[in-house]
Amino acid sequence: MDTLTLQNPLVATYAIAATLMILKAVGMSWLTVARMLQANGGFRSPEDIRKTPLNPNPDPAQLQPNERVERIRRIHQNDLENLPFFLAAGFLYVLTLPPLWLAQLLFYGYVLSRLLHFAAYLSAQTHDLRATLWTIGSLILVFMTCRTLLAALGV
Amino acid sequence: MDTLTLQNPLVATYAIAATLMILKAVGMSWLTVARMLQANGGFRSPEDIRKTPLNPNPDPAQLQPNERVERIRRIHQNDLENLPFFLAAGFLYVLTLPPLWLAQLLFYGYVLSRLLHFAAYLSAQTHDLRATLWTIGSLILVFMTCRTLLAALGV
Amino acid sequence: MDTLTLQNPLVATYAIAATLMILKAVGMSWLTVARMLQANGGFRSPEDIRKTPLNPNPDPAQLQPNERVERIRRIHQNDLENLPFFLAAGFLYVLTLPPLWLAQLLFYGYVLSRLLHFAAYLSAQTHDLRATLWTIGSLILVFMTCRTLLAALGV
C-alpha cells in the first residue's frame, strides 16, 4: 500500500464506512439504555433492583424481559455477529488495492445494507425483508474476504 | 514493519489466517439460516411468525428454541468471544516482527484449533475434548497478546 | 502515518491499550471456566452432562443457569459489545495523528474505565455506578470515532 494515511482515498473510504458502523453498533448500546429508561425495566442483573437515585422505586418486575428492550438486544447481537468481521475484512481488503470505485461501492453498499437492516428490524418488518437486507451485507463481506484470501495466497 | 502489503510474507500469513476465521464466523450465520430453514423454526422475533412468501404457514411453535439451531448459535457465540480478539491480536503481533515460521505456527495453529473446536462442538463431542481444543486456541491468543504487550512496552 | 511500528509512540500507546483489553476479554472466558469448575455446573450444552474424566458424576442440574457463572457471561457480553469496536476505533484514531498526550489520555482512560466497570460488575455494585463507568468508556469511544470520521471526510 502507498501509505496508511487518511489522505489515501482507499483508506479514507474504509475509515468512513468503519466509523459509521462503529457508531451504529455503539448506538445500539445507547438505544438499549434509552428503552430501559422509558420502560423502567428490562434489566438483567439482580443488583439492578436495588434502590438507588436512578431507580428510586425498585420492583422485581424490572428484571422481566421487556420486548422493546429485547428487540434492540437482538439487533445489537446481529451487529456483533457481523460488524467486527466487516471491520477486519474491510481493512484487509484495502491491502488488495482495489479500484476506488469498487471499494466505495462495497463499503458504502455494506453500510447502507446494515442501516436498512436496522430500520427493518426496528420497525418489525417481515423476516423475509430483514433476511434479504442481511444477505446483501453478508455477501459483500464474503466477497471482500474471499478476494483478500486469494490475494494473500498469491492466486 | 517493512511494508504493510500482502507481498510481505508476515502480512500475507496473517491475512490468510484472518480471512479464514472471518469466513468461519460468517459461515455460522449461514449455517444458522440453513438449520432454521430445515427445521422451519428456531426463530426469535414475534414478526417471524407473520405469513410471508418464505413462511406460508406460520405457527407460534416456530418461535420455540430448536436445539439444532441453538447449537449453531452457541458455536457462533463462542466465535464472537474469540475471533474478533484474534483478528486484532494477530495484526498487532505482526508488528513485533516475529520469525515467519513462528507466525505461521501460531496463526495456522490457531485456525486449526478453531476448526477442530467447531467439528467437536457440531458433532456434540464431550465437553472435555471441546474445552481442550478451545484452550489450545486461547493459549495461542494469550501468547501473541502478551508478546505484543511486552514489545510495545519496550521490554 | 510515519511508520506503523511499535517504535512509533502513538502505535505503542494503542498497542498497550489494545492488548490489555484483549487480555481482559479473553480473561472473561477463563473466569467463566473457573467458576463453572467451582460450581461444577452452569453448563450449556446437552453433551456437557455426559460422564467424562472431568465430569465423573454428571447431573442434569449442571445445565441449570448458575448466577455466579451467569454474572461473568453478562460481563463478557458487555465486553463483546464494546471492546471489538474500541480495537478498531483506536487503530483508526491513530491515523488522525492526535497529540501523544491526548491519545494516552483517551486510550488509558478507556482501559481504566473498563477495568473499573469490571470491578463494579463483578462485585455487584449498583446499576448507577456500573452505568456511569460504562458511559465514560463509551463516550471516549464515540469521541475517537467521530474525530476519525471527520478527519476521513477531510472536515
XYZ file of C-alpha atoms in Angstrom:
465
model
C 0.000 0.000 0.000
C 1.164 3.506 -0.778
C 0.706 4.879 2.654
C -1.562 4.112 5.543
C -2.969 7.607 5.953
C -6.395 9.151 5.779
C -5.124 11.156 2.770
C -5.106 7.867 0.840
C -8.609 7.736 -0.708
C -8.904 3.968 -0.233
C -8.039 4.256 3.455
C -10.378 7.229 3.879
C -13.233 5.313 2.240
C -12.652 2.401 4.581
C -12.378 4.717 7.592
C -15.680 6.425 6.772
C -17.528 3.114 6.449
C -15.809 1.659 9.522
C -16.518 4.614 11.793
C -20.156 4.732 10.675
C -20.512 1.050 11.538
C -18.792 1.542 14.905
C -21.155 4.403 15.714
C -24.057 2.212 14.627
C -23.031 -0.600 16.987
C -22.346 1.721 19.908
C -25.674 3.390 19.181
C -27.397 0.088 19.958
C -25.978 0.227 23.494
C -27.357 3.746 23.924
C -30.698 2.758 22.436
C -30.905 -0.158 24.871
C -30.287 2.272 27.719
C -32.895 4.689 26.362
C -35.534 1.972 26.132
C -34.692 0.612 29.590
C -35.210 4.126 30.956
C -38.516 4.509 29.065
C -39.754 1.108 30.207
C -38.182 1.494 33.648
C -37.341 -2.184 33.254
C -35.793 -4.805 31.042
C -32.839 -5.037 33.439
C -30.699 -8.158 33.744
C -28.728 -8.227 36.987
C -30.125 -8.916 40.459
C -28.486 -5.748 41.801
C -30.438 -3.659 39.283
C -33.487 -3.727 41.529
C -31.602 -2.162 44.421
C -32.933 1.241 45.497
C -30.708 3.967 44.009
C -31.086 7.590 42.883
C -31.728 6.361 39.325
C -34.134 3.644 40.487
C -35.989 5.088 43.480
C -38.870 2.566 43.394
C -37.346 -0.801 42.544
C -39.614 -3.717 41.684
C -38.728 -7.353 40.841
C -40.785 -6.963 37.635
C -37.994 -4.711 36.358
C -35.953 -7.884 35.767
C -38.558 -9.354 33.417
C -37.647 -9.249 29.711
C -39.209 -6.225 28.013
C -39.916 -6.784 24.325
C -38.997 -3.218 23.304
C -35.632 -3.655 25.028
C -35.161 -7.229 23.807
C -35.699 -6.106 20.210
C -32.718 -3.757 20.480
C -30.669 -6.511 22.110
C -31.424 -8.800 19.158
C -30.437 -6.066 16.695
C -27.294 -5.476 18.734
C -26.434 -9.165 18.714
C -26.827 -9.203 14.946
C -24.336 -6.331 14.813
C -21.885 -8.279 16.982
C -22.178 -11.209 14.576
C -21.384 -9.034 11.580
C -19.646 -5.708 12.206
C -16.390 -6.815 13.870
C -15.775 -9.062 10.886
C -16.586 -6.288 8.432
C -14.128 -4.022 10.258
C -11.315 -6.566 9.886
C -12.253 -7.753 6.391
C -12.594 -4.213 5.078
C -9.163 -3.233 6.328
C -7.545 -6.293 4.779
C -9.447 -5.729 1.558
C -7.817 -2.293 1.283
C -4.466 -4.105 1.154
C -5.539 -5.761 -2.106
C -5.569 -2.249 -3.646
C -8.992 -2.490 -5.303
C -10.113 0.278 -7.673
C -11.532 3.154 -5.633
C -14.978 2.971 -7.248
C -15.279 -0.710 -6.321
C -14.157 -0.100 -2.742
C -16.703 2.705 -2.439
C -19.445 0.523 -3.884
C -18.693 -2.339 -1.484
C -18.020 -0.285 1.654
C -20.900 2.148 1.244
C -23.168 -0.619 -0.022
C -22.411 -2.559 3.140
C -23.144 0.451 5.340
C -26.403 1.082 3.513
C -27.465 -2.570 3.785
C -26.856 -2.504 7.542
C -28.745 0.748 8.070
C -31.709 -0.606 6.109
C -31.494 -3.886 8.062
C -31.668 -1.824 11.239
C -34.686 0.117 10.022
C -36.448 -3.100 9.006
C -35.679 -4.836 12.300
C -36.576 -1.835 14.459
C -39.952 -1.449 12.776
C -40.647 -5.202 12.834
C -40.868 -5.680 9.080
C -41.224 -9.261 7.808
C -38.493 -11.832 8.319
C -38.230 -12.025 4.520
C -37.281 -8.357 4.128
C -34.902 -8.383 7.107
C -33.202 -11.544 5.829
C -32.814 -10.085 2.338
C -31.106 -6.957 3.667
C -28.845 -9.037 5.904
C -27.944 -11.255 2.939
C -26.805 -8.307 0.819
C -24.388 -7.181 3.525
C -23.183 -10.694 4.220
C -22.464 -11.357 0.527
C -20.436 -8.127 0.311
C -18.474 -9.259 3.364
C -17.873 -12.733 1.924
C -16.791 -11.272 -1.411
C -14.226 -8.935 0.163
C -12.923 -11.708 2.383
C -12.528 -14.244 -0.431
C -10.876 -11.637 -2.650
C -8.371 -10.884 0.114
C -7.718 -14.558 0.786
C -6.950 -15.191 -2.884
C -4.666 -12.147 -2.999
C -2.828 -13.252 0.154
C -2.387 -16.730 -1.332
C -0.899 -15.070 -4.424
C -3.621 -16.533 -6.654
C 7.380 -3.005 9.620
C 8.853 -3.125 6.151
C 5.641 -2.531 4.338
C 2.019 -3.245 5.022
C 1.340 -5.194 1.838
C 0.185 -8.675 1.026
C 3.598 -9.206 -0.621
C 5.110 -9.131 2.871
C 5.044 -12.821 3.925
C 4.189 -11.976 7.545
C 1.241 -9.846 6.467
C 0.125 -12.492 3.977
C 0.272 -15.201 6.644
C -1.844 -13.075 8.943
C -4.264 -12.232 6.145
C -4.763 -15.899 5.259
C -5.498 -16.859 8.863
C -7.687 -13.791 9.420
C -9.804 -14.267 6.306
C -10.288 -17.964 7.072
C -11.506 -17.063 10.547
C -13.811 -14.343 9.175
C -15.294 -16.836 6.725
C -15.696 -19.301 9.580
C -17.620 -16.795 11.708
C -19.802 -15.616 8.825
C -20.388 -19.272 7.972
C -22.062 -19.713 11.355
C -24.683 -17.120 10.346
C -25.353 -19.020 7.151
C -25.471 -22.343 8.989
C -27.998 -20.880 11.425
C -30.128 -19.813 8.463
C -29.788 -23.257 6.868
C -30.883 -25.028 10.042
C -33.781 -22.613 10.604
C -34.958 -23.411 7.075
C -34.573 -27.166 7.654
C -36.398 -27.013 10.977
C -38.857 -24.379 9.725
C -38.419 -22.875 13.181
C -35.980 -21.703 15.800
C -36.943 -18.104 15.046
C -36.597 -15.325 17.609
C -38.718 -12.297 16.730
C -42.501 -12.035 17.084
C -42.805 -10.832 13.468
C -41.149 -14.052 12.262
C -44.472 -15.885 12.528
C -46.190 -13.473 10.174
C -47.433 -15.089 6.955
C -44.961 -14.343 4.131
C -43.825 -15.992 0.879
C -40.957 -17.642 2.803
C -43.213 -18.661 5.697
C -46.588 -19.513 4.141
C -47.889 -21.497 7.144
C -46.738 -19.658 10.265
C -47.125 -21.281 13.666
C -46.280 -19.936 17.157
C -44.187 -23.095 17.721
C -41.694 -21.657 15.225
C -40.567 -19.287 17.993
C -39.629 -22.152 20.309
C -35.876 -22.804 20.677
C -34.748 -25.575 18.346
C -31.749 -27.492 19.645
C -30.159 -27.937 16.207
C -30.359 -24.169 15.685
C -29.349 -23.349 19.265
C -26.216 -25.475 18.889
C -25.043 -23.303 15.998
C -25.900 -20.178 17.992
C -23.707 -21.423 20.853
C -20.843 -22.165 18.453
C -21.349 -18.723 16.919
C -21.280 -17.061 20.338
C -18.024 -18.868 21.087
C -16.638 -17.397 17.860
C -17.741 -13.910 18.896
C -15.920 -14.377 22.189
C -12.710 -15.370 20.452
C -12.287 -14.388 16.807
C -12.529 -10.574 16.975
C -9.747 -10.632 19.547
C -7.643 -12.966 17.443
C -8.095 -10.636 14.461
C -6.809 -7.663 16.446
C -4.113 -9.547 18.374
C -2.783 -11.219 15.242
C -2.420 -7.918 13.426
C -0.577 -6.318 16.348
C 1.598 -9.413 16.711
C 2.784 -8.900 13.123
C 4.143 -5.523 14.262
C 6.542 -7.334 16.619
C 8.185 -8.811 13.510
C 8.260 -12.438 14.675
C 10.147 -15.027 12.616
C 7.939 -16.201 9.766
C 7.967 -19.835 10.875
C 6.713 -18.856 14.332
C 3.982 -16.620 12.922
C 2.882 -19.444 10.636
C 2.871 -21.923 13.512
C 0.785 -19.625 15.719
C -1.619 -18.321 13.068
C -2.256 -21.621 11.336
C -2.244 -23.449 14.663
C -4.973 -21.094 15.852
C -7.026 -21.635 12.700
C -6.669 -25.401 13.032
C -7.644 -25.354 16.723
C -10.797 -23.374 15.894
C -11.795 -25.647 13.018
C -11.353 -28.703 15.230
C -13.293 -26.963 18.020
C -16.084 -26.392 15.522
C -16.068 -30.031 14.423
C -16.134 -31.212 18.035
C -18.947 -28.818 19.022
C -21.030 -29.516 15.918
C -20.869 -33.268 16.468
C -21.506 -32.952 20.229
C -18.230 -34.475 21.375
C -17.517 -34.412 25.111
C -17.063 -31.148 26.989
C -13.523 -32.336 27.779
C -12.472 -32.532 24.127
C -14.184 -29.274 23.184
C -12.587 -27.487 26.129
C -9.149 -28.841 25.244
C -9.394 -27.564 21.672
C -10.647 -24.179 22.872
C -7.765 -23.990 25.343
C -5.137 -24.508 22.639
C -6.503 -21.590 20.633
C -6.899 -19.393 23.670
C -3.316 -20.011 24.804
C -2.027 -19.072 21.336
C -4.075 -15.874 21.531
C -2.784 -15.060 25.020
C 0.808 -15.743 23.969
C 0.618 -13.420 20.963
C -1.074 -10.723 23.007
C 1.441 -10.842 25.876
C 4.340 -10.850 23.427
C 2.929 -7.747 21.735
C 2.299 -6.012 25.045
C 5.900 -6.585 26.137
C 7.191 -5.357 22.779
C 5.010 -2.233 22.954
C 6.270 -1.560 26.473
C 9.815 -1.851 25.110
C 10.585 -4.747 27.441
C 1.455 7.996 9.443
C 5.228 7.994 9.894
C 5.587 4.297 10.264
C 3.386 1.528 11.532
C 5.840 0.171 14.080
C 5.826 -0.317 17.821
C 8.684 2.205 17.963
C 6.163 4.889 16.990
C 4.881 6.127 20.395
C 1.315 6.553 19.113
C 1.238 2.994 17.815
C 2.832 1.682 21.003
C 0.246 3.508 23.132
C -2.536 1.994 21.093
C -0.931 -1.455 21.214
C -0.630 -1.337 25.007
C -4.290 -0.366 25.457
C -5.452 -2.843 22.824
C -3.532 -5.811 24.215
C -4.724 -5.046 27.755
C -8.314 -5.015 26.506
C -7.804 -8.252 24.561
C -6.396 -9.930 27.666
C -9.351 -8.564 29.646
C -11.864 -10.077 27.229
C -10.069 -13.411 26.995
C -9.825 -13.371 30.784
C -13.623 -13.452 30.941
C -13.587 -16.800 29.118
C -11.112 -18.169 31.634
C -13.083 -16.758 34.546
C -16.227 -18.425 33.187
C -14.340 -21.718 33.082
C -13.014 -21.197 36.619
C -16.490 -20.521 38.001
C -18.005 -23.466 36.128
C -15.354 -25.680 37.727
C -16.012 -24.202 41.189
C -19.762 -24.585 40.808
C -19.438 -27.885 38.959
C -22.266 -26.552 36.823
C -23.564 -23.640 34.776
C -23.000 -25.669 31.617
C -24.956 -25.037 28.423
C -24.812 -27.998 26.048
C -26.678 -31.297 26.448
C -23.426 -33.248 25.970
C -21.896 -31.474 28.969
C -23.650 -33.879 31.320
C -22.035 -36.906 29.734
C -19.753 -38.861 32.072
C -16.129 -37.925 31.372
C -12.821 -37.751 33.293
C -13.517 -34.057 34.014
C -17.154 -34.703 34.951
C -17.205 -38.114 36.673
C -20.629 -37.630 38.312
C -22.837 -35.866 35.798
C -26.203 -34.486 36.874
C -28.915 -32.730 34.806
C -28.794 -29.883 37.372
C -25.397 -28.976 35.922
C -27.253 -27.474 32.946
C -29.197 -25.045 35.157
C -28.021 -21.417 34.981
C -25.655 -20.624 37.856
C -25.754 -16.983 38.898
C -22.005 -16.785 39.619
C -21.320 -18.091 36.106
C -24.085 -16.013 34.510
C -22.621 -12.850 36.034
C -19.349 -13.447 34.194
C -21.252 -14.198 30.994
C -23.053 -10.852 31.302
C -19.747 -9.050 31.873
C -18.297 -10.913 28.909
C -21.233 -9.940 26.706
C -20.712 -6.318 27.707
C -17.099 -6.685 26.569
C -18.223 -8.116 23.236
C -20.491 -5.103 22.782
C -17.663 -2.678 23.413
C -14.104 -3.948 23.012
C -14.051 -5.029 19.344
C -15.238 -1.543 18.425
C -12.642 0.079 20.643
C -9.941 -2.034 18.989
C -10.961 -0.836 15.518
C -11.752 2.753 16.514
C -8.489 3.140 18.413
C -6.433 1.958 15.460
C -8.192 4.322 13.068
C -7.867 7.166 15.571
C -4.076 6.717 15.466
C -4.283 7.540 11.746
C -5.576 11.013 12.638
C -2.190 11.647 14.278
C -3.505 13.023 17.573
C -1.059 14.557 20.066
C 0.524 11.772 22.105
C -0.770 13.107 25.450
C -4.333 13.089 24.140
C -4.007 9.579 22.735
C -2.620 8.400 26.072
C -5.427 10.103 27.968
C -8.121 8.544 25.767
C -6.600 5.056 25.409
C -5.553 4.623 29.028
C -8.720 6.359 30.225
C -10.728 3.815 28.269
C -8.761 0.907 29.714
C -9.218 2.271 33.236
C -12.962 2.797 32.731
C -13.358 -0.791 31.576
C -11.348 -2.249 34.441
C -13.411 -0.252 36.937
C -16.598 -1.334 35.151
C -15.447 -4.922 35.541
C -14.727 -4.455 39.257
C -18.129 -2.817 39.785
C -19.984 -5.525 37.848
C -18.095 -8.405 39.453
C -18.817 -7.151 42.960
C -22.472 -6.352 42.130
C -22.281 -2.609 42.786
C -25.367 -0.551 41.952
C -26.611 -0.216 38.394
C -25.956 3.535 38.729
C -22.230 3.092 39.342
C -21.825 0.423 36.673
C -23.704 2.541 34.139
C -21.570 5.602 34.949
C -18.350 3.686 34.362
C -19.690 2.211 31.131
C -20.722 5.686 29.978
C -17.220 7.109 30.437
C -15.732 4.413 28.232
C -18.479 4.692 25.653
C -18.081 8.478 25.381
C -14.331 8.060 24.815
C -15.096 5.546 22.086
C -17.674 7.837 20.453
C -15.292 10.798 20.613
C -12.445 8.899 18.917
C -14.787 7.521 16.271
C -16.354 10.906 15.428
C -12.934 12.553 15.317
C -11.748 9.886 12.856
C -14.872 10.175 10.731
C -14.411 13.945 10.422
C -10.741 13.514 9.555
C -11.552 10.879 6.926
C -14.182 13.188 5.424
C -11.495 15.885 5.255
C -13.518 18.198 7.511
